[in-house]
PDB file of C-alpha atoms in Angstrom:
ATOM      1  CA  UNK P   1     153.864  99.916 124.145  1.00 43.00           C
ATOM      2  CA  UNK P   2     155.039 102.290 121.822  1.00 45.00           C
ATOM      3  CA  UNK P   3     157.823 102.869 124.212  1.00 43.00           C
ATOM      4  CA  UNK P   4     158.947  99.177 123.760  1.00 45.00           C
ATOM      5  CA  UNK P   5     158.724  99.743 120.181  1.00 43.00           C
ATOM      6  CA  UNK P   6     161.044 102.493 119.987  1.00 42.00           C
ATOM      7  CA  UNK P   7     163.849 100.798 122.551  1.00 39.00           C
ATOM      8  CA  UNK P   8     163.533  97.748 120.022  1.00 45.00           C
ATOM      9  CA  UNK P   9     164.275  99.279 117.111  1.00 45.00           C
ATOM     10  CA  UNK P  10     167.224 100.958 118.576  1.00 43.00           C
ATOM     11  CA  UNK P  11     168.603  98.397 120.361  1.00 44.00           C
ATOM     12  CA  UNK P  12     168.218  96.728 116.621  1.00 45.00           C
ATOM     13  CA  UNK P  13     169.798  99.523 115.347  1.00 42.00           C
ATOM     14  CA  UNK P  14     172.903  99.368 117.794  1.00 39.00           C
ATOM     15  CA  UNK P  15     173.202  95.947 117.986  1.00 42.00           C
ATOM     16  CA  UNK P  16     173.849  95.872 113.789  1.00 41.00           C
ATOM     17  CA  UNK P  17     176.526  98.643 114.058  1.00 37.00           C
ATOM     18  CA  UNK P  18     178.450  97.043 116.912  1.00 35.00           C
ATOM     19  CA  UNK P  19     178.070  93.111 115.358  1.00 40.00           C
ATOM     20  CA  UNK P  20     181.297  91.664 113.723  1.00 39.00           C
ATOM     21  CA  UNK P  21     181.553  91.667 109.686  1.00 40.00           C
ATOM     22  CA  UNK P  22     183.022  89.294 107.049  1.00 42.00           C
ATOM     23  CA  UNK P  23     182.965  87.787 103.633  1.00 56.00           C
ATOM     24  CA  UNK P  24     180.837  84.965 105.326  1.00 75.00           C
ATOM     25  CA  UNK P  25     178.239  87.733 106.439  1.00 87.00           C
ATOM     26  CA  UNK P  26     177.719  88.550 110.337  1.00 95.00           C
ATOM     27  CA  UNK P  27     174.845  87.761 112.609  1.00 97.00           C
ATOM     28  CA  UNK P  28     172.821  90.172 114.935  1.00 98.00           C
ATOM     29  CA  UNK P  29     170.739  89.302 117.995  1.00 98.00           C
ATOM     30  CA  UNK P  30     168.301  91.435 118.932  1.00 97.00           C
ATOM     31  CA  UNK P  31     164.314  91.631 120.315  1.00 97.00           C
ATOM     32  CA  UNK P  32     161.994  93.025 118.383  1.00 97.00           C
ATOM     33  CA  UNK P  33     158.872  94.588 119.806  1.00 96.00           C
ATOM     34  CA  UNK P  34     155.549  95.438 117.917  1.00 96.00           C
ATOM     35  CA  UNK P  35     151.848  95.865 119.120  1.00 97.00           C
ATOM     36  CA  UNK P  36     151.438  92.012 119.391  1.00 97.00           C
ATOM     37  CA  UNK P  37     154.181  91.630 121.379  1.00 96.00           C
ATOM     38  CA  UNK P  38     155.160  95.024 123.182  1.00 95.00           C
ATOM     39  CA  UNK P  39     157.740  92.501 125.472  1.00 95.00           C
ATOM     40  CA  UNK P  40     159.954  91.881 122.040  1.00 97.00           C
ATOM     41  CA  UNK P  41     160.353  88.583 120.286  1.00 98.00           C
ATOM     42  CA  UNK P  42     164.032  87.234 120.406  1.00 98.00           C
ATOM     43  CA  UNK P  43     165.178  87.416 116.452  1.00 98.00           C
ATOM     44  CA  UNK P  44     168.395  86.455 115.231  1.00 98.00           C
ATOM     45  CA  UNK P  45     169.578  87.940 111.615  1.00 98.00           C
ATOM     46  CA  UNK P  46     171.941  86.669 109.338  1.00 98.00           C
ATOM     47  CA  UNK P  47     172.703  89.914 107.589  1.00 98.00           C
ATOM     48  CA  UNK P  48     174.562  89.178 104.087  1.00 96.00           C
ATOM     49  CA  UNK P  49     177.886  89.907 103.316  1.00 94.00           C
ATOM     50  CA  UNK P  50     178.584  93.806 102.704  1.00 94.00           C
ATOM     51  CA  UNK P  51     175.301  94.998 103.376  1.00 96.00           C
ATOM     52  CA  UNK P  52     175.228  98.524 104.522  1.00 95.00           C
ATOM     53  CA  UNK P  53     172.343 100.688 105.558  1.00 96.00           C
ATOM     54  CA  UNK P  54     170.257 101.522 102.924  1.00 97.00           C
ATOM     55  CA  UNK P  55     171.389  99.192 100.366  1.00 96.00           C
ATOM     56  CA  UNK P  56     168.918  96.441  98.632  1.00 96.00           C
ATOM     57  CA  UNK P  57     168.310  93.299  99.721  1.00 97.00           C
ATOM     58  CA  UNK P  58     165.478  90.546 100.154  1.00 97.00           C
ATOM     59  CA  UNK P  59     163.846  89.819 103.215  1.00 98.00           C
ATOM     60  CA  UNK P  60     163.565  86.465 104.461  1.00 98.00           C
ATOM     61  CA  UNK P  61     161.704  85.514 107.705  1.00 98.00           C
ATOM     62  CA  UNK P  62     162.785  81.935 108.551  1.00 98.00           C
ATOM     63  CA  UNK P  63     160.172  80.049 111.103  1.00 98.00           C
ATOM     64  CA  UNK P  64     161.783  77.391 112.909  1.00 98.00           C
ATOM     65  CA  UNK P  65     160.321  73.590 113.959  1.00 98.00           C
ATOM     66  CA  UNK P  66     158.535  73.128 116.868  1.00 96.00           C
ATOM     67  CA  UNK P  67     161.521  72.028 119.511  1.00 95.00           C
ATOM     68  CA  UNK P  68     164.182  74.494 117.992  1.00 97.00           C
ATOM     69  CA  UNK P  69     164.768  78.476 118.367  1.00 98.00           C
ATOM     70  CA  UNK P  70     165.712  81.546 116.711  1.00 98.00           C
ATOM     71  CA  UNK P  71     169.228  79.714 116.497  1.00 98.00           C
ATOM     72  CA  UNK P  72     168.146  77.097 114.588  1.00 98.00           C
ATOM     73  CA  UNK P  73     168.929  78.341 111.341  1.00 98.00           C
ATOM     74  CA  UNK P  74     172.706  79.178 111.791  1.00 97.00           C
ATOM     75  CA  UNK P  75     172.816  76.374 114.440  1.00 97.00           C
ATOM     76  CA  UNK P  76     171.807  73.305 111.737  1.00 98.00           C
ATOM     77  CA  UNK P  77     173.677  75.208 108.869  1.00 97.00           C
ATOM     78  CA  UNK P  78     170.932  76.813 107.183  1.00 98.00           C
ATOM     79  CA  UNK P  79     173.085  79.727 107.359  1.00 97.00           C
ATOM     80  CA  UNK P  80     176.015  78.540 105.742  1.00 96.00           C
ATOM     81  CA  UNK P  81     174.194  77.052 103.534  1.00 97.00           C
ATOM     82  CA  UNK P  82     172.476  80.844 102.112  1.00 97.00           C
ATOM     83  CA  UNK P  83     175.082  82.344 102.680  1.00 97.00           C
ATOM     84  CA  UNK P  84     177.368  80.113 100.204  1.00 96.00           C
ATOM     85  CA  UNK P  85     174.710  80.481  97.516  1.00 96.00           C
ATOM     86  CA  UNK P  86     174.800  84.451  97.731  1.00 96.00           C
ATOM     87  CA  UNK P  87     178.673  83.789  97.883  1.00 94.00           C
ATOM     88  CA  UNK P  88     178.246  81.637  94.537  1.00 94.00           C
ATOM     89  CA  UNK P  89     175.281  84.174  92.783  1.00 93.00           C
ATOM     90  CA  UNK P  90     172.560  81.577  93.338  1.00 93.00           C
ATOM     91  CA  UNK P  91     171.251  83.731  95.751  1.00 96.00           C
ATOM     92  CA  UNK P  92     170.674  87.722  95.701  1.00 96.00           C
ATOM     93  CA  UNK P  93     171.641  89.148  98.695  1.00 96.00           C
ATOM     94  CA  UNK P  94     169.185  88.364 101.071  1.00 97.00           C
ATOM     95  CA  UNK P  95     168.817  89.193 104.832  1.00 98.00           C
ATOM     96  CA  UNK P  96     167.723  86.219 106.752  1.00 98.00           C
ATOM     97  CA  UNK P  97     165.113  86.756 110.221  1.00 98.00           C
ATOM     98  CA  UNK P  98     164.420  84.120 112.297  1.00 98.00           C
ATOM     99  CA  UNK P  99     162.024  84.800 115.637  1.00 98.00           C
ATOM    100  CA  UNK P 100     161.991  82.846 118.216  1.00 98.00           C
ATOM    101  CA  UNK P 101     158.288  81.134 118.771  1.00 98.00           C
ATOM    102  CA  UNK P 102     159.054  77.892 120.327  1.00 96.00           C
ATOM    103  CA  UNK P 103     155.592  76.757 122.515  1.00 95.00           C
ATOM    104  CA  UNK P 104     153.048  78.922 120.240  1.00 97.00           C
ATOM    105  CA  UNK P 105     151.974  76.782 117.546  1.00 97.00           C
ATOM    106  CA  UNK P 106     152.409  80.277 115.196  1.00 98.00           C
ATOM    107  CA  UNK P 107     149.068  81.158 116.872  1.00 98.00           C
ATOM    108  CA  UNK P 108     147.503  83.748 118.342  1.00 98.00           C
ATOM    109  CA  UNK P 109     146.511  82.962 122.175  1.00 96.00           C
ATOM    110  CA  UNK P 110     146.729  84.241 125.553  1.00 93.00           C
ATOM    111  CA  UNK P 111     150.510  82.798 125.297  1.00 92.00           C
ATOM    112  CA  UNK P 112     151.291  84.489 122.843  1.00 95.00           C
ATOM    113  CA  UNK P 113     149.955  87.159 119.365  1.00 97.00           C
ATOM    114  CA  UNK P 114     152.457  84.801 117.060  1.00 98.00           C
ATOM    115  CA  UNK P 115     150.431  84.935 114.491  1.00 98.00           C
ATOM    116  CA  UNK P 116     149.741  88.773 114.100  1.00 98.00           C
ATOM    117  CA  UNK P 117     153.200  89.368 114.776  1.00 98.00           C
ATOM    118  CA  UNK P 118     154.684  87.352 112.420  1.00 98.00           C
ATOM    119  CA  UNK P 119     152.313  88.507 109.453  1.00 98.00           C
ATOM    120  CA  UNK P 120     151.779  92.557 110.631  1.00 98.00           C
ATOM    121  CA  UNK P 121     154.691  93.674 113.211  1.00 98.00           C
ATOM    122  CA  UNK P 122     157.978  91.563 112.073  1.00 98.00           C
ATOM    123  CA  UNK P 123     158.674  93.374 108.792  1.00 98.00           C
ATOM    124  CA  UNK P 124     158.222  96.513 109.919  1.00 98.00           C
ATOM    125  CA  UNK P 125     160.375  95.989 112.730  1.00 98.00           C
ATOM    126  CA  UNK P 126     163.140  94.719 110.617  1.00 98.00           C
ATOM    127  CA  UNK P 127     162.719  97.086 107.460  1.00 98.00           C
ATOM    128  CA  UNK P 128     163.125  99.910 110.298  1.00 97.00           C
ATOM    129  CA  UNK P 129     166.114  98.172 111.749  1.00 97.00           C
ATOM    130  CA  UNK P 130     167.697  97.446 108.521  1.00 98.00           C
ATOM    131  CA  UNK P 131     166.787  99.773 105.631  1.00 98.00           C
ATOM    132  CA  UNK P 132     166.837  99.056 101.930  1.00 97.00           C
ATOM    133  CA  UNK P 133     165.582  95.691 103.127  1.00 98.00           C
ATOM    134  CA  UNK P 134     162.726  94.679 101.422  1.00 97.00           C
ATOM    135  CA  UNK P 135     160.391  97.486 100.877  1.00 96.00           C
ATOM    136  CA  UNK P 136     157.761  96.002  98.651  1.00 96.00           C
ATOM    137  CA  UNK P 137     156.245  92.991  99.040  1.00 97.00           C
ATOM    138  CA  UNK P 138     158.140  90.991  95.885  1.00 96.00           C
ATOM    139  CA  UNK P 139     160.955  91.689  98.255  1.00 97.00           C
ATOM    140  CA  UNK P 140     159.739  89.856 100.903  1.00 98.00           C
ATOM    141  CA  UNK P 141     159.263  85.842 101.295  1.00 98.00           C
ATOM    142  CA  UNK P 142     158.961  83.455 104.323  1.00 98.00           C
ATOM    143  CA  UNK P 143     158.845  80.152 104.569  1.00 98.00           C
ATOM    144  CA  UNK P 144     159.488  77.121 107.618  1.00 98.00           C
ATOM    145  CA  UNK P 145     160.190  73.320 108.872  1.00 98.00           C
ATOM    146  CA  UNK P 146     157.956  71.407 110.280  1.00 98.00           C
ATOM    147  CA  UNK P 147     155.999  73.985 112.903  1.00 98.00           C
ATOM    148  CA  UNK P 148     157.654  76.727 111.262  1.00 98.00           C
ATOM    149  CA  UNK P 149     156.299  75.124 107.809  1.00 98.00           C
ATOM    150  CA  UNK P 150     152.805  75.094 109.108  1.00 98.00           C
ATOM    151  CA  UNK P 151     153.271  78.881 109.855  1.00 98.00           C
ATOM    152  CA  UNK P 152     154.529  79.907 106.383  1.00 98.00           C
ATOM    153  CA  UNK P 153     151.571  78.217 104.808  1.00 98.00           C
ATOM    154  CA  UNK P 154     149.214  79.731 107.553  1.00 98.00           C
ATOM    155  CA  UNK P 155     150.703  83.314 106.517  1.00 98.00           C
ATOM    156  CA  UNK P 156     150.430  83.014 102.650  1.00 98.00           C
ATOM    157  CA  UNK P 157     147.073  81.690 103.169  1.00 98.00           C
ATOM    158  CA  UNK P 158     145.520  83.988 105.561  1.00 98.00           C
ATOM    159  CA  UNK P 159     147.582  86.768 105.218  1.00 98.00           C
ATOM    160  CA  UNK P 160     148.428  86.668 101.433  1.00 98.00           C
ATOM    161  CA  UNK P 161     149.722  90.233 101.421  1.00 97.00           C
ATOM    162  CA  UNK P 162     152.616  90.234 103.819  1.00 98.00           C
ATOM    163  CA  UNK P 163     155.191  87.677 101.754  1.00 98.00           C
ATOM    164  CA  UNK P 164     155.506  87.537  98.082  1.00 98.00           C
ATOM    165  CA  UNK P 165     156.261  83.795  98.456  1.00 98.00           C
ATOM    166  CA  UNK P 166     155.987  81.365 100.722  1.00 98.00           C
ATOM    167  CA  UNK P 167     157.609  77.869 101.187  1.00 98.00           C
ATOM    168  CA  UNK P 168     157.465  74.555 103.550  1.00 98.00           C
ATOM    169  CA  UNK P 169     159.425  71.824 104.015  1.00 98.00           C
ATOM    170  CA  UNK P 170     157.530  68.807 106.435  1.00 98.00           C
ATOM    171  CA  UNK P 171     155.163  71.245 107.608  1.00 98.00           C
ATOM    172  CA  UNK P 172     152.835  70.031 110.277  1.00 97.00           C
ATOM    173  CA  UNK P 173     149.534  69.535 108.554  1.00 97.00           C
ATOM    174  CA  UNK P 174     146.527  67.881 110.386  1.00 94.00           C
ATOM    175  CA  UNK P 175     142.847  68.790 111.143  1.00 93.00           C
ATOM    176  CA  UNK P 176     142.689  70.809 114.176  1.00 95.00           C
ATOM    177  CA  UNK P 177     139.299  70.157 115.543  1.00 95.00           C
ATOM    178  CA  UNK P 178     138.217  69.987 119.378  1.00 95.00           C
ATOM    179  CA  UNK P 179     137.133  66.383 118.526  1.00 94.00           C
ATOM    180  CA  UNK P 180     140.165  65.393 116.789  1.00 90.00           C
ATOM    181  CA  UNK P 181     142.253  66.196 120.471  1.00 91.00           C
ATOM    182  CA  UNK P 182     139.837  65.118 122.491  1.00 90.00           C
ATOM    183  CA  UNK P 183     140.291  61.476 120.782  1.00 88.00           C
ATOM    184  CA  UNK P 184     143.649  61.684 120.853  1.00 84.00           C
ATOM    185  CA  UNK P 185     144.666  63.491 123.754  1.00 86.00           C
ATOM    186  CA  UNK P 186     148.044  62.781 126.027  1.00 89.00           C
ATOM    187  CA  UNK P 187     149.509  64.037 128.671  1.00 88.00           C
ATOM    188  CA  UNK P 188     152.526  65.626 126.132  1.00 87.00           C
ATOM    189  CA  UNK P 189     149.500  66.637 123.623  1.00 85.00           C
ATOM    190  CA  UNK P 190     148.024  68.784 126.900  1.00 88.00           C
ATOM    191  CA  UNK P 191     150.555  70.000 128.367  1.00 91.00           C
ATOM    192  CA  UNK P 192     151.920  71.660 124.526  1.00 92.00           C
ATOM    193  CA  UNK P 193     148.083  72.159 123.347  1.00 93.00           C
ATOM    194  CA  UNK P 194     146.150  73.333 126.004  1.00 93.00           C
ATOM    195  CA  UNK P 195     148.198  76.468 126.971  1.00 94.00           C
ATOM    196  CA  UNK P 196     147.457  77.629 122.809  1.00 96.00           C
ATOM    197  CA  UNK P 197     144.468  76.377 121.347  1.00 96.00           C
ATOM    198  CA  UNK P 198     142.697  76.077 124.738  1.00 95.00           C
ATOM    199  CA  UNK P 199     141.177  73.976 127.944  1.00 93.00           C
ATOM    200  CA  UNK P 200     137.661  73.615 126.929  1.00 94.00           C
ATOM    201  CA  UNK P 201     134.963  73.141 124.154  1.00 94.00           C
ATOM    202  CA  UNK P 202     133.595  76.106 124.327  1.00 95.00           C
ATOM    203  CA  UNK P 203     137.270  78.178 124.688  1.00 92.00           C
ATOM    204  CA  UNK P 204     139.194  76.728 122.008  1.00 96.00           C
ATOM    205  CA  UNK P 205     141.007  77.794 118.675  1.00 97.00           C
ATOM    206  CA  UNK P 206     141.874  74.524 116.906  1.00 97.00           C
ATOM    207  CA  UNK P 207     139.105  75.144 113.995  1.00 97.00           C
ATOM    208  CA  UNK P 208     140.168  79.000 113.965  1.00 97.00           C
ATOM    209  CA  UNK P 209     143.830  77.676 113.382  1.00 98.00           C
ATOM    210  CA  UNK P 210     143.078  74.030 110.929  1.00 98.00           C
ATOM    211  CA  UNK P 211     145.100  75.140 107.522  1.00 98.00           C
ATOM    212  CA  UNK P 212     142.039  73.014 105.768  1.00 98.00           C
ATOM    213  CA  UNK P 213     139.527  75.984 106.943  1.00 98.00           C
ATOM    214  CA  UNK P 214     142.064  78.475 106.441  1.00 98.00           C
ATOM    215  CA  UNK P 215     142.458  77.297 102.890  1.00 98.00           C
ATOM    216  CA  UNK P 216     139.166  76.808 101.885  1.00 98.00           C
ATOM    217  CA  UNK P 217     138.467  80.844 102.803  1.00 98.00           C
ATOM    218  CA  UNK P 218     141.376  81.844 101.489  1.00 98.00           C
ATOM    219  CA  UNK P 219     141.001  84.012  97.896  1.00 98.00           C
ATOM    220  CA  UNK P 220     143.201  82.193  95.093  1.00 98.00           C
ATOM    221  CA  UNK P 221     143.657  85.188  93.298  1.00 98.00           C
ATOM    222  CA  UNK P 222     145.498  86.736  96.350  1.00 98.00           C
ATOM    223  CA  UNK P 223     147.768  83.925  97.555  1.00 98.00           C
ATOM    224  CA  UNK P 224     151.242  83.765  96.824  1.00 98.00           C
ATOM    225  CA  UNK P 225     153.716  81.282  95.222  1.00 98.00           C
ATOM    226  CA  UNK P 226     154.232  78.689  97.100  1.00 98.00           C
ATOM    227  CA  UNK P 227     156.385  75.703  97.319  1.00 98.00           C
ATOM    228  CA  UNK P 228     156.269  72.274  99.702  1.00 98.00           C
ATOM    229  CA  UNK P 229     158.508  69.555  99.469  1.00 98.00           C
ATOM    230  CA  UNK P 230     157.653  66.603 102.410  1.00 98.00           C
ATOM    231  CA  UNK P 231     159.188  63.343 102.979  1.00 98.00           C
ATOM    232  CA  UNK P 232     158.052  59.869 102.042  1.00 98.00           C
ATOM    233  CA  UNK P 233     158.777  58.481 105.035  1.00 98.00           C
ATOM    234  CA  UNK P 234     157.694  61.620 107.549  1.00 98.00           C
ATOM    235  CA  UNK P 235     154.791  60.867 109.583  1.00 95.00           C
ATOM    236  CA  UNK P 236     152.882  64.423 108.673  1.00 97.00           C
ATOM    237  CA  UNK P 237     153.013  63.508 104.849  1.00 98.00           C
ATOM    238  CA  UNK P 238     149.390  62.935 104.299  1.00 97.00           C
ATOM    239  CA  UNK P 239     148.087  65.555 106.005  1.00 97.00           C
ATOM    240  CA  UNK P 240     150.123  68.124 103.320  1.00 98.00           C
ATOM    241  CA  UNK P 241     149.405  65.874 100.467  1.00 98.00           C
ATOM    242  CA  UNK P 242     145.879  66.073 101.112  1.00 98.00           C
ATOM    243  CA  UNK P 243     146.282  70.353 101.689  1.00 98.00           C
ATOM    244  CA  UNK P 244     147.956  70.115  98.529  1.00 98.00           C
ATOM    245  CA  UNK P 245     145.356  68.450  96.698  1.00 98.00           C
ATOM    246  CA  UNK P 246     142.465  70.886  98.090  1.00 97.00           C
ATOM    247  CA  UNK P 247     144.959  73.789  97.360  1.00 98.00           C
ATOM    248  CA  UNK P 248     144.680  72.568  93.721  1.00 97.00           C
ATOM    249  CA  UNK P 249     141.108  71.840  93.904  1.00 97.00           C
ATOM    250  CA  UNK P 250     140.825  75.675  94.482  1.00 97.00           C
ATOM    251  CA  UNK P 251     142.862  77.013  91.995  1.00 97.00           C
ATOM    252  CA  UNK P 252     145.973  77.767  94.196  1.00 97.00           C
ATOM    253  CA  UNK P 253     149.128  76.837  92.249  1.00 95.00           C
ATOM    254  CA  UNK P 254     151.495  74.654  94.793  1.00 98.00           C
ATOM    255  CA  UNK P 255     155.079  73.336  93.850  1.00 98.00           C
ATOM    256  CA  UNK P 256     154.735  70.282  95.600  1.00 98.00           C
ATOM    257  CA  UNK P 257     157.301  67.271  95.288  1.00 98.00           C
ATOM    258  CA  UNK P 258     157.281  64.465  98.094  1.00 98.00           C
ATOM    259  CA  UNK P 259     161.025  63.039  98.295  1.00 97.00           C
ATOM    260  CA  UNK P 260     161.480  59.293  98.456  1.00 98.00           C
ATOM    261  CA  UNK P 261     162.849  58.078 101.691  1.00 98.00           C
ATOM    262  CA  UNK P 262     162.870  61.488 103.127  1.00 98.00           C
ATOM    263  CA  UNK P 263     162.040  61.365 107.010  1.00 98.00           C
ATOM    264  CA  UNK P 264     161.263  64.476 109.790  1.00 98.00           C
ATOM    265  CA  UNK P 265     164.815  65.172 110.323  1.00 97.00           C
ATOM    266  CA  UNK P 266     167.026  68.025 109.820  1.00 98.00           C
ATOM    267  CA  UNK P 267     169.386  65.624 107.989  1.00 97.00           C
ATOM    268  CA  UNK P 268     166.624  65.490 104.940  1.00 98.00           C
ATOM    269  CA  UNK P 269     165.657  69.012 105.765  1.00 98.00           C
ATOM    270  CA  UNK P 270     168.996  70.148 104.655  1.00 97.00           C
ATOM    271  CA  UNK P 271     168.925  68.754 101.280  1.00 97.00           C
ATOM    272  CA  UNK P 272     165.566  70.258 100.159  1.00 98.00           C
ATOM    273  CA  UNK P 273     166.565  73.700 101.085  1.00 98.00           C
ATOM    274  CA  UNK P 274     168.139  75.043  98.457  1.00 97.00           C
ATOM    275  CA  UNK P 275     165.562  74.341  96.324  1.00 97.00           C
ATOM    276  CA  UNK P 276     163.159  75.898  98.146  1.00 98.00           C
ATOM    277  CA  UNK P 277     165.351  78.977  98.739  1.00 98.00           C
ATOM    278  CA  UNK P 278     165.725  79.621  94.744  1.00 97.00           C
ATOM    279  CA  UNK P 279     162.368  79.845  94.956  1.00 98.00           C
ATOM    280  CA  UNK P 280     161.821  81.845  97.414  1.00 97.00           C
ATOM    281  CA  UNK P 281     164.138  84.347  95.790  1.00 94.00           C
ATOM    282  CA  UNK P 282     162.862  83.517  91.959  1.00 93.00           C
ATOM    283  CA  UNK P 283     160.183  85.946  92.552  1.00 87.00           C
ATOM    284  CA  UNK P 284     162.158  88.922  94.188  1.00 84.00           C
ATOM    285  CA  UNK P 285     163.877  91.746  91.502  1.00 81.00           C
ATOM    286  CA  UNK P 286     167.344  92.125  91.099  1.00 71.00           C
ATOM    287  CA  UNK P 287     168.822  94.771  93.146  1.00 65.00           C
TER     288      UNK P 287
END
């Protein structure tokens, strides 16, 4: 395992010396190993324009929708899009992670420690990769879409100390009960479910995994600022208006805004972002 680690971080560390500069930034593809996940978790980084070793910048960990990848970002111009507002001074420079966890739900099963490595192995891995990056945790902020949304919210929530903020935009919010997916359960819903939150009654993790029961244990003094913008229109609406409104009920501050006509597309995706990246990077200190 530790072996892993090791070849990781130096592939990491080869891979950002041989990738291709510019004004625009460059991008480096590499795997990232850590305890939960000793095989290395496809990441691709959007490292800003100019970086060197050892100079400042934030980290941001980017968690991407259920049926996309760790190329979604700079695939459905995400990238451009940060990249122009670090361009324009909007943005401090800011290197961008994205892991690849397509088929785990964020979660930690038998398919996969998501979950663990997202909040305890992937900043590590990158801070030794790329160094002056983050360092502290005002430094460091992660937010998603959609699946990825419902993991940003699951990390500032359970794991409050990893990311100094946390964002979502259409996160997938429901309660996760045994019950609930037995009632409702397809052939697509078992064939995605089953392999993460489990087969039976007695071996299953949708209550260890519902963001309602996360929230409601979660201390308010500890959880970071967080921001969620959903759509009017997008079928998973109610389930984060009504997380929002027990997030309240709690005491956790929540920039929430639900935008009129809005649907689960990238299309509307795209046009909430930059809001939710200022304030992501509202919180970190200037270099």
């Amino acid at each position: 395992m530790a072996r892993n680690f090791v070849l990781a971080i130096s592939a990491a560390l080869l891979a950002a010396r041989a990738a291709h500069g510019g004004e625009r930034g460059r991008v480096v593809r590499l795997a990232l190993a850590g305890p939960h996940a000793p095989a290395g978790v496809r990441t691709e980084v959007v490292v800003p324009p100019g970086w060197k070793p050892g100079s400042p910048a934030v980290l941001m960990v980017f968690l991407h929708d259920g049926w996309g990848n760790q190329r979604s970002f700079r695939r459905h111009g995400l990238a451009d899009l940060a990249l122009g507002m670090m361009q324009d001074g909007a943005l401090p420079p800011t290197l961008i992670a994205s892991p690849r966890h397509r088929g785990t739900f964020i979660v930690d099963s038998p398919r996969a420690g998501m979950e663990s490595f997202v909040a305890d192995d992937l900043v590590p891995a990158l801070e030794r990769a790329f160094p002056g990056v983050g360092g502290r945790r005002d430094r460091r902020v992660v937010w998603g879409i959609s699946m990825g949304g419902y993991g940003a919210l699951k990390m500032a929530l359970r794991h409050p100390d990893a990311y100094g903020r946390a964002g979502a935009i259409a996160p997938w919010v429901m309660p996760l009960s045994w019950d609930a997916y037995e009632r409702h359960r397809t052939w697509l819903g078992r064939l995605l479910l089953q392999p993460v939150f489990g087969r039976t009654r007695e071996d299953n993790r949708f209550d260890a995994n519902d963001l309602f029961l996360i929230a409601a244990a979660a201390d308010p003094a500890r959880v970071p600022p967080l921001i969620v913008r959903t759509g009017s229109r997008d079928k998973w609406e109610p389930g984060a208006l009504e997380l929002e409104a027990r997030l309240r009920e709690r005491g956790i501050a929540v920039d929430a805004a639900s935008v009129p006509g809005a649907e689960h597309r990238w299309s509307d995706w795209r046009r909430e972002a930059p809001e939710v990246v200022r304030f992501l990077a509202a919180g970190a200190p200037s270099p």
